[in-house]
Coordinates of C-alpha atoms in Angstrom, one line a residue:
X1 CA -25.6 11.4 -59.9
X2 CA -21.6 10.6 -59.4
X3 CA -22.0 10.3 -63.5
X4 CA -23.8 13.8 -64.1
X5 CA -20.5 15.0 -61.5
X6 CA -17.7 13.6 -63.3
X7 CA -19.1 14.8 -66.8
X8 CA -19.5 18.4 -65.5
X9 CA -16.0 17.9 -63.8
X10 CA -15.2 17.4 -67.4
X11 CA -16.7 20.0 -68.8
X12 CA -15.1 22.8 -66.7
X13 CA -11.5 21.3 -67.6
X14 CA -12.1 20.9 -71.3
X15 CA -13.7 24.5 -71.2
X16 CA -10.5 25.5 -69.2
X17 CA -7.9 23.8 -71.9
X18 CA -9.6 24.9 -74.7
X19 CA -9.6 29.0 -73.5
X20 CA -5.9 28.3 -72.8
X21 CA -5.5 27.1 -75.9
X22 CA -7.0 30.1 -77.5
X23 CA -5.2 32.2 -75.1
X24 CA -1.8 30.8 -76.4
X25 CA -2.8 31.2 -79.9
X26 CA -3.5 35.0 -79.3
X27 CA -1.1 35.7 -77.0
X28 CA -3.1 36.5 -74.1
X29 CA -1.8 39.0 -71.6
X30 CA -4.7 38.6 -68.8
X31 CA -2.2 40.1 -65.9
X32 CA -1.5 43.4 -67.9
X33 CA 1.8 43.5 -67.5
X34 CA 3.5 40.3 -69.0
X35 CA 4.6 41.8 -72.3
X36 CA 5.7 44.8 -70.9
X37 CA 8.3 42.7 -68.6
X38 CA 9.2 40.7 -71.3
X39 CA 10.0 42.9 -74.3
X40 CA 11.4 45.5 -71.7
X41 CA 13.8 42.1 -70.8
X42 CA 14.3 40.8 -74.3
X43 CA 17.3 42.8 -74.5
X44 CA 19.2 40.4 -72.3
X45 CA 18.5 37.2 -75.0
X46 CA 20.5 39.9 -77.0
X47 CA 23.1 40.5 -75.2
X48 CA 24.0 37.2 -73.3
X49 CA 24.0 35.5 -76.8
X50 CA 26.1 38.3 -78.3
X51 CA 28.6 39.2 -75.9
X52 CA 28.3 37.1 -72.6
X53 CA 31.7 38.1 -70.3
X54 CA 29.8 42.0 -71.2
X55 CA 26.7 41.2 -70.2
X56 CA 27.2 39.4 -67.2
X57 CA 29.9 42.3 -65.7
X58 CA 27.3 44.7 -66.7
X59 CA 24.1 42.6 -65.3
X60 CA 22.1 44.6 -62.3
X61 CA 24.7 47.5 -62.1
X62 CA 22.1 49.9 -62.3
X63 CA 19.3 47.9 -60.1
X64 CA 17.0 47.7 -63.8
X65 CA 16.1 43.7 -62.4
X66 CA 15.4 42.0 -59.6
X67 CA 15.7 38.3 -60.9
X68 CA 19.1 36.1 -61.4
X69 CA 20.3 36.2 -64.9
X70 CA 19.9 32.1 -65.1
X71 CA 16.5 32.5 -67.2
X72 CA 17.9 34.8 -69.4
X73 CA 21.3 33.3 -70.4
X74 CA 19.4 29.7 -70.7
X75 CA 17.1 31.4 -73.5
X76 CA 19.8 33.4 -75.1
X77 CA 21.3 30.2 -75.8
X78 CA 17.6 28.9 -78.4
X79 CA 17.8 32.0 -79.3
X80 CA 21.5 31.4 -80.3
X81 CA 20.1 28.0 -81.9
X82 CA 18.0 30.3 -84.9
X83 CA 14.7 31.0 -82.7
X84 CA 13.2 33.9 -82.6
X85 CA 12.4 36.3 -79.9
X86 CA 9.0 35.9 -80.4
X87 CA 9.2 32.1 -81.0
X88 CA 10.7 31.5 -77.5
X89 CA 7.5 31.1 -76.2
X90 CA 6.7 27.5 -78.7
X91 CA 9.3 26.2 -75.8
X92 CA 8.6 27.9 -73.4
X93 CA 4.5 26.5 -73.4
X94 CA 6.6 23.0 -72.8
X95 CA 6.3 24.1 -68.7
X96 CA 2.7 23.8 -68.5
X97 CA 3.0 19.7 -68.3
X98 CA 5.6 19.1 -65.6
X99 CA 3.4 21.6 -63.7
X100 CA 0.6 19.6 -64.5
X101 CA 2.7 15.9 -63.6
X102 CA 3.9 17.0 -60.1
X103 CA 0.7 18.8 -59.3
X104 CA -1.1 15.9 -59.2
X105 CA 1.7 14.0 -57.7
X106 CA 1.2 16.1 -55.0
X107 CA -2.2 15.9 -55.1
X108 CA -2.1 12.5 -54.7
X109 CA 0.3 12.3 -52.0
X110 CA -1.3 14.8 -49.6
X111 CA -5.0 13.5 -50.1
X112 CA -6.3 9.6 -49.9
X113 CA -8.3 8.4 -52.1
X114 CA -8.9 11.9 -54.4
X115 CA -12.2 12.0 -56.2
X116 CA -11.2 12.3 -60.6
X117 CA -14.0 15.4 -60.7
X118 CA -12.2 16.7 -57.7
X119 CA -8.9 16.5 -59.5
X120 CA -10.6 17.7 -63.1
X121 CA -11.6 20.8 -61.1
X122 CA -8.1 21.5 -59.8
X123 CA -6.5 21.1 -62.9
X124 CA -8.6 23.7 -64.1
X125 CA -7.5 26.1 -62.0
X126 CA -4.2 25.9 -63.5
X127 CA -5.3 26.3 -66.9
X128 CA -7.4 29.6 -65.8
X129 CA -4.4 31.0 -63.5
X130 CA -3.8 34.4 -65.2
X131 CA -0.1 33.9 -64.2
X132 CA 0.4 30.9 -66.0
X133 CA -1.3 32.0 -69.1
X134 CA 0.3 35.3 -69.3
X135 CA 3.8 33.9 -68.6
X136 CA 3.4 30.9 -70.9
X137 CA 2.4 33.5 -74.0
X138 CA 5.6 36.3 -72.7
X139 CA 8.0 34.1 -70.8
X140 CA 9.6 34.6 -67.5
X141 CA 11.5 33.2 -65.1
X142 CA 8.6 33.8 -62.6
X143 CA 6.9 30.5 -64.4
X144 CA 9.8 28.1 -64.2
X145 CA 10.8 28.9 -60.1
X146 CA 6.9 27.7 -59.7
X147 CA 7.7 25.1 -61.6
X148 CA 10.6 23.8 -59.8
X149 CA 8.9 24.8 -56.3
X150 CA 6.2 22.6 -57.0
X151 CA 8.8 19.4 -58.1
X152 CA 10.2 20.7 -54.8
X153 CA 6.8 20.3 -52.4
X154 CA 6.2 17.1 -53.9
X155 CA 10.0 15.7 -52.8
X156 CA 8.4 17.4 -49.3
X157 CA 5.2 15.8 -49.2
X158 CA 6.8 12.6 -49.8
X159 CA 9.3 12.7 -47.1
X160 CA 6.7 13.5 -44.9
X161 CA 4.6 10.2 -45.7
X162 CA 7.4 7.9 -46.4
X163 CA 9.3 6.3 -43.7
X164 CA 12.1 5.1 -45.8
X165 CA 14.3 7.1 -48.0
X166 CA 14.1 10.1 -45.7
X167 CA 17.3 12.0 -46.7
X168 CA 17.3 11.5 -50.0
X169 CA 13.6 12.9 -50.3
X170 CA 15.1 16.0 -48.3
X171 CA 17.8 16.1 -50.9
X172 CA 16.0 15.9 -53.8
X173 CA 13.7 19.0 -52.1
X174 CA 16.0 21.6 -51.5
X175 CA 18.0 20.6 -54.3
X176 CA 14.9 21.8 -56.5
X177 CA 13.6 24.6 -54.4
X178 CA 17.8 25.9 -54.9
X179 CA 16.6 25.6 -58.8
X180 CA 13.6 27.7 -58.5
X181 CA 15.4 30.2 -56.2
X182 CA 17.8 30.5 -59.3
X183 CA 15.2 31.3 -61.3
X184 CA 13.5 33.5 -59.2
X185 CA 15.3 34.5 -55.8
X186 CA 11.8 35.1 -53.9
X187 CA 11.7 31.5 -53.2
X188 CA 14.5 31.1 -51.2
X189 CA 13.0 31.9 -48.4
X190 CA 10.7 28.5 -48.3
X191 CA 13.9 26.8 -46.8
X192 CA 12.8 28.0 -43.4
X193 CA 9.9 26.0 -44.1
X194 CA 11.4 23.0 -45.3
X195 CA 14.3 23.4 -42.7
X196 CA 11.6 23.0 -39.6
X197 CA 9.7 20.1 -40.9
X198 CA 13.7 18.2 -41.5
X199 CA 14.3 19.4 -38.4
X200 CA 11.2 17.8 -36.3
X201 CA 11.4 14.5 -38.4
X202 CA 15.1 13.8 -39.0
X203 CA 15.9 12.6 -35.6
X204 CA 19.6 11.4 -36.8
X205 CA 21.4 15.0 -36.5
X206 CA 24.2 13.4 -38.9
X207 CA 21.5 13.5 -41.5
X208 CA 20.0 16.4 -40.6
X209 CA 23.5 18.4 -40.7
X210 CA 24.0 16.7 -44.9
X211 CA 20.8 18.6 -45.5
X212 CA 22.5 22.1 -44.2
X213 CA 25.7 21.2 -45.8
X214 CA 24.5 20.1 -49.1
X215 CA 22.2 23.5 -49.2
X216 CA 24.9 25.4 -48.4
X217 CA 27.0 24.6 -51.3
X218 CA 23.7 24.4 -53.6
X219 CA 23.5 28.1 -52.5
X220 CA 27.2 29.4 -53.0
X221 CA 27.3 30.2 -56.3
X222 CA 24.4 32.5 -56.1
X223 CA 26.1 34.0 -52.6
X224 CA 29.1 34.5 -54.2
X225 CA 27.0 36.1 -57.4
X226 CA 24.9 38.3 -55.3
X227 CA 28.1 39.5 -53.2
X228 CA 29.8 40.6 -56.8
X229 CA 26.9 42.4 -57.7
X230 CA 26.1 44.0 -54.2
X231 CA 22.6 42.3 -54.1
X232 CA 21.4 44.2 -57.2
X233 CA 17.6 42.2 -56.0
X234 CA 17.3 44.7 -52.8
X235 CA 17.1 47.7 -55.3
X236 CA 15.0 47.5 -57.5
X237 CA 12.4 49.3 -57.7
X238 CA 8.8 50.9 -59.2
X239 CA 9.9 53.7 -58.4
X240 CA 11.9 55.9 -56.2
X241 CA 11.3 55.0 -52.2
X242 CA 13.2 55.4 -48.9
X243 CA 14.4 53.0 -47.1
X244 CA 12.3 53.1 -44.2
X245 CA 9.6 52.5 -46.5
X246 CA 11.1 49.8 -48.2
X247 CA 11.5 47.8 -45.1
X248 CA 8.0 48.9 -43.7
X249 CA 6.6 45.4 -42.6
X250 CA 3.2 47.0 -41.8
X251 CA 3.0 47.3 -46.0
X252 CA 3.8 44.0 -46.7
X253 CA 1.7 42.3 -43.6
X254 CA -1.3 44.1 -44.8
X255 CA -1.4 43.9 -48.4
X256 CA -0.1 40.2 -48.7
X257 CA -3.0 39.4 -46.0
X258 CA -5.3 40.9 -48.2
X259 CA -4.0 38.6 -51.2
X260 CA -3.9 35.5 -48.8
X261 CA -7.5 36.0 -47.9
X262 CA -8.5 36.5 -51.2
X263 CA -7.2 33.5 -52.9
X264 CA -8.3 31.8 -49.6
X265 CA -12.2 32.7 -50.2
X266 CA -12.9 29.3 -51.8
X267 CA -12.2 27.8 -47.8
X268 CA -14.4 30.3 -46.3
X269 CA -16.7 28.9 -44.3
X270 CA -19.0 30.2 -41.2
X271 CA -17.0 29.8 -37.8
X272 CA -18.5 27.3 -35.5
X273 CA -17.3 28.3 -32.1
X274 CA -19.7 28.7 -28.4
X275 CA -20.0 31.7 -26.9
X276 CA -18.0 30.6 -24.3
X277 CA -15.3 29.6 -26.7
X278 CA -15.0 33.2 -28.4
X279 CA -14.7 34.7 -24.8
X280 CA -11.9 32.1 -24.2
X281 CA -10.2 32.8 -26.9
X282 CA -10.7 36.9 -26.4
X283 CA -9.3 36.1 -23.1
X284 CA -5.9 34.9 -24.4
X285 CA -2.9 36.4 -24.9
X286 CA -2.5 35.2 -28.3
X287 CA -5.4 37.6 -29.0
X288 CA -3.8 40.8 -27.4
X289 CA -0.8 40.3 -29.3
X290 CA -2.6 40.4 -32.6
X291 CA -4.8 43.7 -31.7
X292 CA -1.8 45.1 -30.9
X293 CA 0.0 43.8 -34.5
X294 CA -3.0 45.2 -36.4
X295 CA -3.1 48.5 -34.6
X296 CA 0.9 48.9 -35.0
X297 CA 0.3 47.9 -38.5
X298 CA -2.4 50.5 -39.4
X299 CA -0.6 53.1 -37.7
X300 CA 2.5 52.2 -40.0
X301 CA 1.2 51.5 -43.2
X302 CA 2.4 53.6 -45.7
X303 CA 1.6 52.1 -49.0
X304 CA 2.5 53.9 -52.2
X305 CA -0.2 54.1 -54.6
X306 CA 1.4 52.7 -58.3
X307 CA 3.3 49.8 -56.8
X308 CA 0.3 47.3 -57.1
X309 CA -1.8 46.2 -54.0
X310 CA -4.4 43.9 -55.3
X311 CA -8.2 43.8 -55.7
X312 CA -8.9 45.1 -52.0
X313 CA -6.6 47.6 -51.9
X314 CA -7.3 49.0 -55.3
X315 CA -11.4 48.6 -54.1
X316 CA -10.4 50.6 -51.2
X317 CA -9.1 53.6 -53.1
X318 CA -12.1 53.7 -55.9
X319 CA -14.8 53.6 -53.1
X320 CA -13.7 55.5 -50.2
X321 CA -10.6 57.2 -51.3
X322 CA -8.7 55.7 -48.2
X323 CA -7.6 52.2 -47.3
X324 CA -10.3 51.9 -44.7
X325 CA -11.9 48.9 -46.3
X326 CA -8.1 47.0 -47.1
X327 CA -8.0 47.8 -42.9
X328 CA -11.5 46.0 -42.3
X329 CA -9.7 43.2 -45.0
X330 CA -6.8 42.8 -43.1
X331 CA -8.5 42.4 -39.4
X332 CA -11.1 40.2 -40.7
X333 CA -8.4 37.9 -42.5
X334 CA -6.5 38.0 -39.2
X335 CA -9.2 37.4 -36.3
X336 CA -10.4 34.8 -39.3
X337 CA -7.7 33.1 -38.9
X338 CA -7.1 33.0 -35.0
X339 CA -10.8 32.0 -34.5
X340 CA -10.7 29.2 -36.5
X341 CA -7.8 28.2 -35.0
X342 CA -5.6 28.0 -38.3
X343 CA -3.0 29.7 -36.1
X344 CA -0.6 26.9 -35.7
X345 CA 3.2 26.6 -35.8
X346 CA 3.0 25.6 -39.8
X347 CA 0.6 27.8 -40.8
X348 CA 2.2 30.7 -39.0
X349 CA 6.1 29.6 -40.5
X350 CA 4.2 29.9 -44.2
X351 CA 2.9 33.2 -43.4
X352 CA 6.2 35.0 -42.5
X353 CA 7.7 33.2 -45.4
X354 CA 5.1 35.0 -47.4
X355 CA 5.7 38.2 -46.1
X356 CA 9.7 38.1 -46.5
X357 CA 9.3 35.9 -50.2
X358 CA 8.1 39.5 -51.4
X359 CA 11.3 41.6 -51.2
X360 CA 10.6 44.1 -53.2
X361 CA 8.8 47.3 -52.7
X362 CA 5.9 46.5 -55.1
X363 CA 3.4 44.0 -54.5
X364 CA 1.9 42.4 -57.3
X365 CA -0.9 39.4 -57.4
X366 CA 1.7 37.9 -60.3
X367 CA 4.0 36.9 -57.8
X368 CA 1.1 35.1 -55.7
X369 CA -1.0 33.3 -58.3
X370 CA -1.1 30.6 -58.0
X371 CA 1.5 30.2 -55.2
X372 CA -1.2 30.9 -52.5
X373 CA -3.5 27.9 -54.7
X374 CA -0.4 25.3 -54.4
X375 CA 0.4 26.5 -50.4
X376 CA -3.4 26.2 -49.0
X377 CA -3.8 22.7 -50.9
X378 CA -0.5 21.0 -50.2
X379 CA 1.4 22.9 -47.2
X380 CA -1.3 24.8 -44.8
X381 CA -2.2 22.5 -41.7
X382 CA -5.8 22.5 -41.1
X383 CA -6.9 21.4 -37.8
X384 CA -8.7 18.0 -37.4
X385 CA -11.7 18.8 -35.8
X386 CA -12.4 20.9 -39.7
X387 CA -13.3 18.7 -42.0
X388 CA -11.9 19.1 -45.0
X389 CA -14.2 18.9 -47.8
X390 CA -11.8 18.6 -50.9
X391 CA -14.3 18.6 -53.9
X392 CA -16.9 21.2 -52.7
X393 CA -13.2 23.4 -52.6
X394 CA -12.0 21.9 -56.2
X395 CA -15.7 23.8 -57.7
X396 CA -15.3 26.5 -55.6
X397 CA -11.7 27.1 -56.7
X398 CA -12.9 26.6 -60.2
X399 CA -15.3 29.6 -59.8
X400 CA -13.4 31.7 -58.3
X401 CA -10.4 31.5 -60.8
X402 CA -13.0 31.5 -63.4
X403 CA -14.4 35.0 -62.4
X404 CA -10.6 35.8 -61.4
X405 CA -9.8 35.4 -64.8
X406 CA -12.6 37.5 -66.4
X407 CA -11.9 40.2 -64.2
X408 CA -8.3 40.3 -65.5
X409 CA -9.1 39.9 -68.8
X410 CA -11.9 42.6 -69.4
X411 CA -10.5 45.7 -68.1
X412 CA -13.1 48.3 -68.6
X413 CA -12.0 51.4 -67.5
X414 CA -13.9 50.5 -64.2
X415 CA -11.6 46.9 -63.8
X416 CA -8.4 48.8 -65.0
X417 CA -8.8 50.3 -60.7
X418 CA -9.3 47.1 -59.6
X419 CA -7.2 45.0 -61.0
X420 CA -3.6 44.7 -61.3

């Protein structure tokens, strides 16, 4: 039987590599908008190798991007070697393996004793992620800050197990995470995360006040970049929007909970709680304060259809012409969450990182997939009393970004609503 599980493990991630494969060959585009973004970016390759002091003056003065110029001057400079454009991505494929490495280096850290089928599956789910095939074929920096978060988590994962070598561990993390943030500056935000957890388990301050320091000046040049360019990133946008309704919280709490319950499906399990439990917990204030945070947030949300949204969102609009059923989403995901009791101080830090990581107006699964994948294996905190039944989640993860990947891919006229 452990044979006939291992050799369909197998299976599913030798299917999985050889449809990347093909998908690189053909230049897949399974998130719709990949080539789009790139060839409407391609200019900067240009530019940056032709006339650099020009392009960099010039770079965000009329809010047309939202991501730091690093990528961009990095690639200008193959394509200032003799490669092409179109060629770019032949080196740019070479991210898919220390995405593979550290993800299982993390793996391994956060779990005892993984299972290899329960590791085959996962690895699948990289080769499947839409993101990462899209992004590999059209590249963009989006790709490379995942990368560099991931390198980052596993510097964070092993400071949490290891006794020794504590501050260097935290080093090596936000020294990383400051890499991806250059790439992409969504992920800056993750140092609240990673500033709790030094916080709780560096008990020397002295140490704990190097970590600051050192992120501090890790951080300055893109402070003193942002400042010159009077934060181009907070402007951009789909199109045309006030402010109030680009700082409307209720948008982003809703939608994003609606993604984080989606790619959290594979976890979804039946809540085993005593009627006398349920009351308890109806009873508490905790549960007030959310009925008043969905009610506040419906009464708020504003949404602009055209700026993304996701599959529940998008469902909501076909069917009922309303967002009544992304509502029903978000207060399932919510009282989901609070009744199985995945409320906790970690959880609930990773969840407003989530909603301030997106600081644009738009909200697109690109930016999500797989990030949510990586965050509910390696950073969520999952109570004790839940058993956590890894390889029944590998294959359930493997079906789900199986059929997450079809959808994306054959856009019928009927998936071109539903998908982003």
């Amino acid at each position: 039987m452990n044979n006939t599980k291992i050799n369909f493990s197998i299976l599913a991630l030798l299917i999985s590599i050889s449809w990347f494969v093909i998908s690189f060959i053909f230049g897949e585009d399974s998130l719709g908008g990949a080539l789009h973004d790139f060839r409407y970016h391609e200019k900067y390759f240009y530019n940056f190798s032709d006339n650099f002091s020009q392009t960099i003056n010039e770079y965000g003065r009329n809010s047309e991007v939202r991501n730091s110029p690093v990528f961009y001057i990095l690639f200008s400079k193959l394509y200032s070697l003799g490669i092409t454009i179109d060629n770019l991505k032949y080196f740019n494929f070479l991210i898919i393996f220390p995405i593979l490495f550290f993800f299982n280096k993390c793996l391994d850290l956060r779990f005892k004793n993984i299972e290899k089928n329960t590791k085959f599956f996962l690895n699948s789910c990289i080769f499947l992620s839409p993101t990462i095939r899209s992004l590999i074929n059209y590249p963009y920096p989006f790709i490379w800050a995942l990368c560099f978060f991931l390198i980052s988590v596993y510097f964070f994962l092993k400071f949490r197990k290891q006794k020794e070598f504590k501050k260097k561990n935290a080093f090596w993390c936000i020294f990383n995470l400051s890499i991806a943030s250059y790439f992409t500056p969504n992920f800056a935000v993750f140092i609240i995360f990673f500033f709790f957890h030094f916080y709780l388990d560096l008990k020397n301050f002295k140490n704990y006040f190097y970590i600051i320091i050192s992120s501090f000046f890790l951080s300055l040049p893109a402070l003193i970049f942002l400042t010159w360019k009077d934060f181009y990133i907070f402007k951009n946008n789909v199109f045309e929007v006030s402010l109030n309704e680009k700082i409307n919280f209720s948008n982003k709490i809703i939608v994003i909970s609606s993604f984080i319950i989606f790619f959290f499906i594979p976890y979804v399990k039946k809540i085993n709680l005593s009627l006398s439990e349920v009351k308890e917990k109806i009873r508490n204030i905790n549960f007030v304060v959310l009925v008043f945070l969905i009610i506040f947030c419906i009464i708020n949300f504003d949404f602009k259809y055209g700026a993304g949204g996701g599959f529940f969102y998008k469902l909501s609009i076909l069917i009922f012409k309303n967002h009544v059923l992304l509502f029903l989403i978000f207060i399932f995901s919510i009282f989901y969450f609070y009744f199985n009791n995945l409320f906790n101080i970690n959880n609930i830090i990773i969840f407003i990182i989530l909603i301030i990581y997106n600081l644009q107006y738009s909200i697109y699964y690109k930016y999500f997939d797989p990030l949510l994948f990586l965050i509910f294996l390696l950073l969520i905190k999952i109570p004790k009393n839940q058993s956590l039944k890894l390889n029944n989640i590998s294959k359930k993860y493997f079906l789900f970004y199986f059929l997450f990947l079809l959808m994306n891919i054959f856009k019928s006229s009927f998936m071109k609503n539903l998908i982003i």
